[in-house]
Amino acid sequence: MCCVPFLCDYLINDCACNANFLVMQDFLKPGESNERRCDSPEALKARRCKGDHVINPGKHPLTYVKNSDLSSDHENVVQLRPQNINIKLRVGVPFEFRVEFRRAVGYPIDLYYLMDLSYSMKDDLEQIKTLGQKILKKLKDITDTVRIGFGSFVDKEMLPYVSQVKARRRNPCPNRIDTCQPAFSFKNVLPLTHDAREFEREVSKQDISGNLDAPEAGLDAIMQAAVCKDKIKWGDVTRILVYTSDDTFHMAGDGRLGGVFQPHNGQCHLNDNGSYNGRAYDYPSVGHVSRVLQDNNIQLIFAVTEDIYPAYKALSALIPQSVVGVLKNDSSNVVDLISEAYGNLSSTLVLEQEGAPKELDVSYKSTCKGNQADSEWKEKGVCQGIKHEQIAFNVRLNASACLKEPQTFRIKMQGINEEVKITVHTECHCDCGVPEKASKHCSSTGTLSCGVCSCDEGHLGQRCECVQQSDADSIINMLASCRPDNGSLVCSGHGTCECGKCVCHGHYSGKFCECDDNSCEYHNNHLCNGKGRCKCGTCHCTEDYTGSACECSPSQDKCMNDKGLCSGQGKCTCNRCQCNEGFKGEHCSAFTDECSVDKTTLIIGISVSSIIFIGIIIIIIYRCLLELYDIREYQNFVKAQKQTEWKEVMYMQRHSVLLNG
């Protein structure tokens, strides 16, 4: 927010001004920084800035240049809305807007079939020769308008990829029984057409070929199929490239084996016969291929055999809007594979920015099926499992710095040729009319613009009232008056010394800018609860609010009942009753029952005593039983002892009789 007039283009929240800047020339107090003109509306009004002088440059930031309704009409298909907007941003202030998408029903499809014709694909070629009608029929379950084309690839026409022996060059088949056509990098056999029979006729004319090494020129072929738009005859429709192979692919750098060091330039190099030999440029990098496919809105389906599936799965992860399917060894399942892969591609929607300036952060929240929205802002907007339902994305823009001039970038849906064009302006300057030179407000030694004096050379101060001294002693004395003591920083490091007085920056104040007017307590996420002003670390409350954070409301409604304020037995503090001794409750309406406390103590005492008494009785009984047991055992011992003595006497008597016998 800004109190007219002032341009605060060096603050985070930039301000705009209007032509009535002379009205508030005396808004600032002597020695105050010009930054004080920028604040919240409440703070500005509290400092006698009238409401009609408070300008909020954040109003009406969005202008629609084109905002056509979503439509599936084949004459005017609209899947993404809006189409063109202008946005005015304030630096550091995020702005959000909504983008809607609904896939058009029956949207036309162009499908270009790109096939590996190396010798190991011989049986696959026989299958493809009869698949034109089946592919078109399957795709017409999705849309009425389908075109199909065919291209093929082998490898670069040089060693060590392709044999240069004349006989092997003419017929690169590994045995003499078969006849193969010479190898080539890429050949546009049939541009996109509605005629399925023409597809079958042209494909049936194709012969298998061969090369020396296992990897093929697949990336070379994808590049040419994508960038040669006129020769492939890509339409402004859904574009699908089906890639079939049973082996891996050469990557950037592999061309050096054949003496090719020139990186691929991303251009179309087809000759008049629709062929590309690959001799001039290295194989393209994966990143280059990915970027070209995105730029041309081409969705890629890899149909590859099971043994090389992992390699293409890793490749697909690097190429947006691509999927991988397992192709049977003879390509007999290719029709179903294409249908399933297209369904997977079309059900995943990814919205992302393209070409945004570095000063602008773009993030997304997706609202997909069932109004399930993201909880956090993400780098891309993603929805999965989508058919033809309408979905929405919230887009947030946040400028980190002022843009020198308006910047245009685009938000696109991967694989869709529609886009949202966004032109961003940053509000960093004010148009305050013609500056007033030698203004009396500026002591006739400065220019008044937007209510602020720009002083002539040799003059300083809020109104250019100070003459800048060149004498060293004068400067030292001036700086000394801006320090509380010799060991301190000038203006405590939070301001500048002008005319011997501190002009504080930001939220600092005081004679020496020693006070931080943003260091008070927070309550309810607001400084001083939003009910006061922070001055030098202390909240100065308004509207009769009290407390260190102005957290105490002057209202007493929660302290009142039918018996009056706190039932007449307490005082209301911070809209809560503080009860007198002997009373309790929300309104101090209940007595504190001392008898119940004594009763509780008595019960606890009796319980503890009973437990102790019972324990003593148990111990006594145990000791008595133990004593009885000992007595009984002793009596048994004595009895046993007597029996032993009697037996010994009897033995002696018998022994004596025998001896005397």
XYZ file of C-alpha atoms in Angstrom:
661
model
C 0.000 0.000 0.000
C 1.163 3.557 -0.528
C 0.109 6.904 0.863
C 0.106 9.298 -2.070
C 2.511 10.506 -3.115
C 5.634 8.373 -3.187
C 7.446 5.917 -5.379
C 8.899 3.184 -3.207
C 10.473 1.106 -5.955
C 13.133 -0.290 -3.648
C 10.737 -1.957 -1.231
C 9.370 -5.470 -1.479
C 5.794 -4.218 -1.825
C 6.002 -1.707 -4.638
C 3.594 1.205 -4.659
C 1.801 3.229 -7.301
C 0.853 6.883 -7.107
C -1.522 9.322 -8.770
C -1.331 12.931 -9.918
C -2.643 14.448 -6.646
C 0.781 14.292 -5.094
C 0.898 17.920 -3.853
C -1.886 17.223 -1.372
C 0.253 15.186 1.030
C 3.647 16.873 0.829
C 3.823 17.167 4.623
C 2.898 13.565 5.330
C 6.335 12.693 6.743
C 7.584 14.001 10.049
C 11.006 15.686 10.160
C 13.773 13.123 9.925
C 11.472 10.270 8.841
C 12.531 8.023 6.000
C 10.632 8.195 2.719
C 9.885 4.491 3.185
C 7.281 5.443 5.793
C 4.931 6.321 2.957
C 4.521 2.590 2.288
C 2.488 0.743 4.896
C -0.808 -1.013 5.519
C -3.995 1.050 4.970
C -4.747 1.005 8.702
C -1.307 2.313 9.635
C -1.439 5.029 6.966
C -4.889 6.201 8.029
C -3.731 6.260 11.651
C -1.096 8.748 10.514
C -3.751 11.112 9.044
C -3.540 9.837 5.481
C -7.050 10.119 4.062
C -8.662 7.088 2.495
C -8.806 8.537 -1.004
C -5.054 9.124 -0.875
C -4.233 5.500 -0.096
C -3.453 3.688 -3.334
C -3.525 -0.079 -3.666
C -1.731 -0.972 -6.901
C -2.817 -4.594 -6.491
C -6.373 -3.883 -7.675
C -7.427 -5.230 -11.081
C -4.110 -6.955 -11.868
C -5.609 -9.359 -14.441
C -6.861 -8.411 -17.900
C -8.294 -11.000 -20.297
C -7.144 -10.536 -23.889
C -8.819 -13.774 -25.051
C -11.003 -16.005 -22.900
C -13.081 -18.230 -25.199
C -15.330 -20.894 -23.670
C -14.253 -24.549 -23.790
C -15.669 -26.240 -26.892
C -15.594 -29.600 -28.727
C -16.868 -28.099 -31.963
C -14.570 -29.439 -34.718
C -14.685 -26.036 -36.407
C -13.580 -24.266 -33.236
C -11.993 -26.629 -30.717
C -11.071 -24.982 -27.390
C -9.581 -27.243 -24.701
C -7.636 -24.720 -22.598
C -8.989 -21.536 -21.025
C -8.068 -18.623 -20.870
C -5.982 -18.227 -24.018
C -4.322 -14.813 -23.559
C -4.026 -12.639 -20.440
C -2.091 -9.634 -19.136
C -1.044 -9.533 -15.471
C 0.392 -6.694 -13.390
C 2.504 -7.935 -10.480
C 3.952 -6.294 -7.421
C 7.364 -7.603 -6.464
C 7.106 -10.160 -3.692
C 3.282 -10.244 -3.769
C 1.979 -13.556 -5.217
C -0.952 -13.467 -7.612
C -3.154 -16.452 -8.469
C -5.433 -17.171 -11.408
C -7.332 -20.189 -12.729
C -6.730 -22.295 -15.847
C -9.409 -24.755 -17.013
C -9.049 -27.770 -19.312
C -11.424 -30.248 -20.929
C -10.328 -32.678 -23.641
C -12.422 -32.252 -26.773
C -14.576 -35.237 -27.709
C -13.592 -36.810 -31.040
C -10.524 -34.607 -31.500
C -8.665 -35.587 -34.744
C -5.560 -37.806 -34.518
C -2.441 -38.038 -36.708
C -0.493 -41.301 -36.179
C 2.916 -41.798 -37.772
C 4.248 -45.378 -37.627
C 8.049 -45.443 -37.357
C 9.537 -48.917 -37.830
C 12.969 -50.481 -37.383
C 13.763 -52.331 -40.667
C 16.941 -54.043 -39.501
C 17.040 -57.753 -40.382
C 15.782 -59.004 -36.998
C 12.442 -57.241 -37.673
C 11.711 -59.360 -40.786
C 8.658 -61.183 -39.388
C 7.322 -57.926 -37.885
C 7.307 -56.247 -41.315
C 5.050 -58.985 -42.689
C 2.530 -58.262 -39.922
C 2.627 -54.466 -40.420
C 1.887 -54.817 -44.139
C -1.699 -55.820 -43.312
C -2.406 -53.633 -40.257
C -3.417 -50.310 -41.852
C -7.182 -50.941 -41.739
C -7.024 -52.419 -38.220
C -5.114 -49.454 -36.801
C -7.517 -46.935 -38.344
C -10.561 -48.889 -37.195
C -9.244 -49.037 -33.621
C -8.513 -45.304 -33.536
C -11.930 -44.479 -34.980
C -13.402 -45.822 -31.765
C -11.876 -42.682 -30.271
C -12.408 -40.145 -33.061
C -13.927 -39.953 -36.529
C -10.948 -38.196 -38.090
C -7.709 -40.219 -38.268
C -4.687 -40.039 -40.558
C -1.854 -42.564 -40.687
C 1.698 -42.429 -42.095
C 4.753 -44.668 -42.248
C 8.495 -44.205 -41.880
C 11.425 -46.569 -41.352
C 15.022 -46.515 -40.131
C 18.146 -48.675 -39.938
C 21.458 -46.872 -39.221
C 23.973 -44.335 -40.533
C 25.341 -45.241 -43.986
C 28.992 -45.577 -42.900
C 31.391 -47.780 -40.999
C 31.287 -49.168 -38.353
C 27.483 -49.181 -38.527
C 26.903 -50.344 -42.115
C 29.240 -52.447 -44.270
C 30.837 -50.528 -47.145
C 31.715 -53.639 -49.196
C 29.802 -53.144 -52.456
C 28.122 -56.528 -52.430
C 27.136 -56.206 -48.758
C 26.099 -52.599 -49.321
C 23.654 -53.663 -52.046
C 22.384 -56.632 -50.065
C 23.123 -56.393 -46.284
C 21.242 -59.594 -45.431
C 23.298 -61.955 -43.223
C 22.736 -64.865 -45.660
C 22.664 -65.194 -49.434
C 19.172 -66.650 -49.579
C 17.340 -63.433 -48.594
C 17.309 -60.168 -50.483
C 17.521 -56.932 -48.471
C 17.414 -53.298 -49.439
C 20.493 -51.091 -48.763
C 20.679 -49.589 -45.296
C 19.593 -45.974 -44.573
C 19.234 -43.736 -41.503
C 15.617 -42.686 -42.002
C 13.082 -42.784 -44.814
C 9.690 -41.043 -44.946
C 7.843 -43.771 -46.842
C 4.288 -42.374 -46.632
C 3.245 -38.925 -45.343
C 0.080 -38.817 -43.232
C -3.038 -39.844 -45.172
C -6.675 -40.809 -44.583
C -6.318 -43.751 -46.981
C -5.621 -47.000 -45.096
C -5.304 -48.909 -48.371
C -2.527 -46.579 -49.498
C -0.790 -47.258 -46.185
C -0.938 -51.002 -46.834
C 0.192 -50.625 -50.455
C 3.251 -48.566 -49.574
C 4.227 -50.698 -46.593
C 3.854 -53.877 -48.646
C 6.516 -52.553 -51.037
C 9.071 -52.327 -48.221
C 11.925 -54.813 -47.881
C 13.897 -55.610 -44.784
C 17.444 -54.241 -44.488
C 20.441 -54.832 -42.242
C 23.425 -53.310 -40.461
C 26.568 -54.423 -38.635
C 26.033 -53.462 -34.994
C 23.077 -54.047 -32.677
C 21.964 -50.442 -31.867
C 19.955 -48.580 -34.518
C 19.513 -44.957 -35.612
C 16.230 -44.672 -33.693
C 16.866 -41.190 -32.248
C 17.930 -39.925 -35.694
C 14.605 -41.167 -37.070
C 12.525 -39.659 -34.253
C 14.255 -36.294 -34.770
C 13.521 -36.205 -38.511
C 9.946 -37.403 -38.048
C 9.353 -34.574 -35.547
C 11.049 -31.596 -37.250
C 10.121 -32.351 -40.886
C 6.567 -31.151 -40.237
C 5.774 -30.168 -43.824
C 7.068 -33.397 -45.361
C 5.416 -35.613 -42.757
C 2.305 -33.381 -43.129
C 1.582 -33.097 -39.404
C -1.770 -31.386 -38.803
C -2.863 -29.066 -35.994
C -4.347 -32.074 -34.149
C -3.330 -34.741 -31.628
C 0.019 -36.048 -32.882
C 1.156 -39.599 -32.071
C 4.469 -41.168 -33.093
C 4.601 -44.979 -32.774
C 8.170 -46.338 -32.603
C 8.728 -50.090 -33.032
C 12.044 -51.910 -32.583
C 13.631 -55.037 -31.133
C 16.974 -53.478 -30.254
C 18.567 -50.450 -28.572
C 19.534 -47.075 -30.060
C 22.642 -45.001 -30.704
C 23.061 -41.823 -28.623
C 24.940 -38.544 -28.956
C 28.685 -39.225 -29.156
C 28.371 -42.580 -30.882
C 28.837 -40.814 -34.220
C 32.502 -40.240 -33.396
C 33.127 -43.913 -34.105
C 32.360 -43.090 -37.737
C 34.253 -39.792 -37.722
C 31.141 -37.602 -37.254
C 31.777 -34.886 -34.673
C 29.194 -32.248 -35.615
C 26.307 -32.195 -33.070
C 22.860 -32.520 -34.559
C 21.340 -29.108 -35.354
C 17.704 -30.116 -34.921
C 16.778 -29.321 -38.526
C 15.043 -31.328 -41.245
C 17.545 -32.984 -43.616
C 15.310 -35.137 -45.834
C 16.211 -35.173 -49.520
C 13.716 -35.110 -52.381
C 13.186 -38.849 -51.996
C 12.317 -38.444 -48.323
C 15.558 -40.080 -47.111
C 18.239 -39.052 -44.583
C 21.685 -40.688 -44.650
C 22.977 -39.364 -41.306
C 26.523 -38.712 -42.547
C 26.771 -35.015 -41.654
C 25.574 -34.965 -38.037
C 26.048 -37.027 -34.894
C 23.119 -38.857 -33.335
C 20.948 -36.411 -31.329
C 20.992 -36.464 -27.542
C 18.018 -37.720 -25.543
C 17.477 -34.232 -24.130
C 17.465 -32.710 -27.630
C 14.914 -35.256 -28.854
C 12.746 -34.670 -25.777
C 12.729 -30.915 -26.301
C 11.877 -31.225 -30.021
C 8.970 -33.577 -29.290
C 7.588 -31.155 -26.702
C 7.991 -28.160 -29.004
C 6.030 -29.994 -31.701
C 3.390 -31.427 -29.307
C 4.140 -35.012 -30.356
C 3.214 -37.899 -28.041
C 5.533 -40.911 -28.340
C 4.601 -44.585 -27.991
C 7.507 -47.067 -27.762
C 6.390 -50.540 -28.911
C 9.427 -52.741 -28.206
C 10.167 -56.385 -27.501
C 10.363 -57.651 -23.944
C 14.152 -58.136 -23.783
C 14.855 -54.431 -24.452
C 11.844 -53.099 -22.513
C 13.984 -51.884 -19.529
C 16.181 -49.713 -21.804
C 13.180 -47.992 -23.371
C 11.446 -47.665 -20.008
C 14.453 -45.649 -18.811
C 14.369 -43.600 -22.029
C 10.650 -42.890 -21.646
C 11.248 -41.498 -18.155
C 13.324 -38.741 -19.777
C 10.735 -37.858 -22.434
C 7.456 -36.264 -21.268
C 4.272 -37.569 -22.855
C 5.770 -40.935 -23.783
C 4.851 -44.501 -22.805
C 6.326 -47.975 -23.395
C 4.487 -51.167 -24.360
C 5.753 -54.727 -24.851
C 5.573 -55.818 -28.487
C 5.255 -59.485 -29.384
C 8.105 -60.874 -31.450
C 6.030 -60.727 -34.631
C 4.216 -57.410 -33.783
C 0.846 -59.209 -33.850
C -0.402 -57.238 -30.812
C 0.598 -53.804 -32.095
C -2.992 -52.571 -32.669
C -4.134 -53.286 -29.112
C -0.841 -51.932 -27.791
C -1.317 -48.611 -29.623
C -4.887 -48.276 -28.338
C -3.903 -49.013 -24.737
C -0.840 -46.753 -24.847
C -2.835 -43.847 -26.280
C -5.391 -44.282 -23.499
C -2.607 -44.058 -20.908
C -1.129 -40.981 -22.576
C -4.410 -39.102 -22.862
C -5.467 -39.843 -19.269
C -2.437 -38.066 -17.794
C -2.415 -34.277 -18.009
C 0.644 -32.181 -17.226
C 0.508 -28.369 -17.232
C 3.830 -26.512 -17.231
C 5.344 -23.141 -18.090
C 7.628 -22.405 -21.003
C 9.886 -19.381 -21.350
C 9.135 -17.634 -18.037
C 11.739 -14.998 -17.038
C 14.135 -15.905 -14.221
C 12.631 -13.180 -12.003
C 9.278 -14.971 -12.052
C 8.370 -18.061 -10.031
C 5.495 -20.138 -11.452
C 3.787 -22.845 -9.379
C 0.595 -24.916 -9.613
C -2.167 -26.528 -7.572
C -4.296 -29.079 -9.419
C -7.998 -29.724 -8.870
C -8.637 -33.099 -10.510
C -11.427 -35.671 -10.344
C -13.872 -35.308 -7.466
C -12.593 -31.810 -6.673
C -9.513 -33.318 -5.052
C -7.047 -30.441 -4.862
C -3.318 -30.387 -4.130
C -2.427 -29.149 -0.663
C 0.938 -27.722 -1.738
C 2.195 -25.651 -4.653
C 4.190 -27.680 -7.190
C 6.454 -27.026 -10.185
C 3.917 -28.624 -12.554
C 0.183 -29.198 -12.552
C -0.569 -32.931 -12.843
C -3.848 -34.880 -13.090
C -4.205 -38.599 -13.807
C -7.058 -40.868 -14.825
C -8.763 -38.083 -16.807
C -11.148 -38.772 -19.694
C -13.415 -35.935 -20.827
C -14.258 -34.305 -17.499
C -13.388 -30.650 -16.906
C -10.507 -29.995 -14.517
C -8.887 -26.855 -13.152
C -5.433 -25.645 -12.158
C -4.633 -22.724 -9.895
C -1.516 -20.949 -11.128
C 0.509 -18.671 -8.853
C 2.985 -16.062 -10.116
C 5.481 -14.346 -7.843
C 8.013 -11.774 -9.083
C 11.291 -11.571 -7.156
C 12.507 -8.422 -8.924
C 11.275 -5.690 -11.242
C 11.164 -6.536 -14.934
C 12.819 -3.971 -17.208
C 10.008 -4.425 -19.707
C 6.877 -6.600 -20.049
C 7.735 -10.288 -20.488
C 5.629 -12.900 -22.292
C 5.716 -16.614 -21.584
C 3.379 -19.574 -22.102
C 1.662 -22.239 -20.073
C 1.106 -25.433 -22.067
C -0.478 -28.828 -21.607
C 1.974 -31.555 -22.610
C 0.978 -33.122 -25.924
C -1.678 -30.463 -26.638
C -1.067 -27.710 -29.181
C -3.077 -25.109 -27.249
C -1.500 -22.701 -24.753
C -2.134 -19.815 -22.377
C -0.171 -16.751 -23.411
C 0.748 -14.613 -20.378
C 2.246 -11.118 -20.531
C 3.577 -9.943 -17.167
C 4.204 -6.344 -16.103
C 5.724 -5.375 -12.758
C 4.464 -2.305 -10.908
C 7.711 -0.566 -10.012
C 7.230 3.018 -11.181
C 4.786 5.832 -10.526
C 3.472 8.392 -12.974
C 3.166 11.494 -10.816
C 3.072 14.089 -13.522
C 5.738 16.658 -14.416
C 8.451 17.055 -11.736
C 8.669 20.502 -10.123
C 12.226 21.824 -10.303
C 13.578 24.232 -7.668
C 10.473 23.500 -5.612
C 9.865 25.635 -2.535
C 8.954 22.412 -0.736
C 12.544 21.321 -1.420
C 14.083 24.592 -0.163
C 14.432 25.669 -3.811
C 17.466 23.388 -4.044
C 15.801 20.231 -5.307
C 13.156 18.718 -7.580
C 9.794 17.599 -6.203
C 8.429 14.415 -7.741
C 5.824 12.127 -6.193
C 6.005 14.183 -3.011
C 9.712 13.431 -2.541
C 12.617 15.842 -2.941
C 15.555 14.891 -5.138
C 18.205 17.313 -3.908
C 20.640 19.200 -6.084
C 24.335 18.432 -5.684
C 25.690 19.663 -2.381
C 22.348 19.509 -0.541
C 20.839 16.879 1.744
C 17.804 16.309 3.887
C 14.141 15.472 3.537
C 13.571 18.944 2.090
C 17.117 19.563 0.882
C 17.526 21.874 3.828
C 21.098 20.824 4.641
C 24.275 21.881 2.902
C 26.683 19.004 2.475
C 30.028 19.860 4.111
C 33.245 18.867 2.397
C 35.402 19.704 5.386
C 36.533 16.483 7.121
C 36.053 17.827 10.656
C 32.545 18.987 9.847
C 31.643 15.545 8.506
C 33.108 13.847 11.615
C 31.141 16.140 13.912
C 27.957 15.508 11.942
C 28.408 11.743 12.167
C 29.187 11.961 15.876
C 25.773 13.505 16.491
C 24.219 10.411 14.931
C 25.855 8.031 17.439
C 24.812 7.483 21.061
C 28.521 6.990 21.905
C 31.838 6.664 20.125
C 31.696 2.871 20.130
C 28.361 2.661 18.304
C 27.472 2.467 14.651
C 26.103 5.495 12.874
C 22.344 5.461 13.471
C 22.806 1.997 15.062
C 23.391 0.625 11.563
C 19.699 1.062 10.749
C 19.661 4.437 9.041
C 21.650 7.242 7.440
C 22.945 10.437 8.982
C 21.567 13.515 7.257
C 22.232 17.013 8.552
C 23.388 15.540 11.868
C 20.147 13.604 12.349
C 19.355 9.975 11.781
C 16.926 9.064 8.999
C 15.867 5.526 9.903
C 15.261 2.749 7.410
C 12.336 0.377 7.330
C 10.654 -0.258 10.662
C 13.362 1.325 12.826
C 12.823 4.545 14.766
C 14.301 6.624 17.590
C 16.878 9.351 17.749
C 19.607 6.883 16.809
C 17.358 4.347 15.019
C 17.785 2.128 18.056
C 14.151 1.041 18.199
C 12.808 -1.887 16.207
C 9.141 -1.137 15.591
C 8.586 -4.677 14.394
C 9.828 -6.528 17.466
C 6.650 -6.490 19.572
C 4.710 -9.586 20.563
C 2.366 -11.246 18.097
C -1.144 -12.465 18.900
C -3.449 -14.243 16.457
C -0.628 -13.939 13.881
C -0.776 -10.146 14.052
C 1.704 -7.707 15.506
C 0.154 -6.321 18.688
C -2.937 -8.369 17.772
C -3.662 -5.785 15.068
C -5.074 -3.619 17.875
C -2.148 -1.332 18.478
C 1.112 0.054 17.142
C 4.548 -1.229 17.931
C 6.891 1.444 19.204
C 10.406 0.490 20.202
C 9.411 -3.073 21.083
C 6.320 -2.131 23.104
C 2.718 -2.396 21.976
C 0.716 0.800 22.333
C -2.828 -0.475 22.278
C -5.863 1.228 20.822
C -9.607 0.844 21.379
C -9.041 0.218 25.128
C -7.244 -3.077 24.432
C -4.647 -4.066 27.037
C -1.894 -6.614 27.499
C 1.692 -6.895 26.276
C 0.402 -7.924 22.836
C -2.905 -5.987 23.049
C -4.461 -9.406 23.412
C -6.969 -8.356 26.082
C -10.283 -7.167 24.680
C -12.065 -4.321 26.500
C -15.304 -6.281 26.142
C -16.768 -7.841 29.309
C -19.530 -9.891 27.723
C -17.988 -13.233 28.731
C -17.818 -12.109 32.382
C -21.515 -11.256 32.640
C -24.361 -13.454 33.921
C -27.711 -12.849 35.542
C -25.933 -12.019 38.830
C -23.853 -9.285 37.246
C -20.156 -8.977 36.526
C -18.440 -12.186 37.698
C -21.466 -12.716 39.996
C -20.084 -9.905 42.149
C -17.383 -12.293 43.395
C -14.464 -11.423 41.176
C -13.049 -9.019 38.620
C -13.096 -9.195 34.824
C -9.606 -9.303 33.316
C -9.068 -9.782 29.587
C -12.780 -10.707 29.334
C -12.317 -13.569 31.814
C -13.354 -13.710 35.471
C -10.649 -13.765 38.138
C -12.575 -15.127 41.155
C -12.195 -14.048 44.770
C -11.042 -16.588 47.338
C -13.727 -19.152 48.075
C -15.381 -18.887 44.643
C -14.870 -20.641 41.374
C -16.442 -21.216 37.936
C -16.605 -19.281 34.682
C -18.621 -16.508 36.373
C -17.408 -17.131 39.975
C -20.894 -18.450 40.782
C -19.831 -21.605 42.664
C -18.366 -21.966 46.141
C -15.045 -23.645 46.764
C -16.234 -26.510 49.159
C -13.550 -26.972 51.856
C -15.551 -29.819 53.405
C -15.268 -31.848 50.275
C -11.516 -31.426 50.418
C -11.447 -32.679 54.097
C -13.738 -35.525 53.137
C -11.452 -36.571 50.344
C -8.450 -36.404 52.658
C -10.295 -38.510 55.279
C -11.281 -41.133 52.729
C -7.732 -41.368 51.460
C -6.414 -41.602 55.063
C -8.843 -44.337 56.033
C -8.079 -46.265 52.867
C -4.338 -46.116 53.439
C -4.746 -47.060 57.136
C -6.979 -50.001 56.243
C -4.445 -51.284 53.753
C -1.670 -51.030 56.344
C -3.817 -52.701 59.049
C -4.801 -55.572 56.787
C -1.166 -56.014 55.842
C -0.139 -56.251 59.507
C -2.847 -58.836 60.215
C -1.711 -60.912 57.244
C 1.889 -60.789 58.520
C 0.811 -61.862 62.041
C -1.254 -64.754 60.705
C 1.644 -65.819 58.527
C 4.054 -65.755 61.475
C 1.628 -67.785 63.623
C 1.209 -70.425 60.950
C 4.953 -70.569 60.471
C 5.443 -71.033 64.257
C 2.903 -73.852 64.361
C 4.611 -75.537 61.437
C 7.986 -75.334 63.218
C 6.547 -76.805 66.431
C 4.970 -79.703 64.553
C 8.194 -80.447 62.723
C 10.152 -80.378 65.982
C 7.744 -82.854 67.621
C 8.111 -85.194 64.654
C 11.869 -84.958 64.963
C 11.815 -85.830 68.696
C 9.510 -88.797 68.056
C 11.747 -90.075 65.311
C 14.766 -89.741 67.586
C 13.146 -91.846 70.303
C 12.278 -94.601 67.827
C 15.876 -94.714 66.681
C 17.147 -95.150 70.265
C 14.660 -98.030 70.923
C 15.783 -99.877 67.808
C 19.430 -99.605 68.880
C 18.575 -101.076 72.344
C 16.734 -103.992 70.740
C 19.672 -104.678 68.439
C 22.134 -104.777 71.301
C 19.962 -107.157 73.237
C 19.672 -109.568 70.275
C 23.382 -109.433 69.673
C 24.066 -110.223 73.316
C 21.723 -113.256 73.252
C 23.463 -114.635 70.164
C 26.889 -114.273 71.688
C 25.808 -115.965 74.880
C 23.758 -118.586 73.050
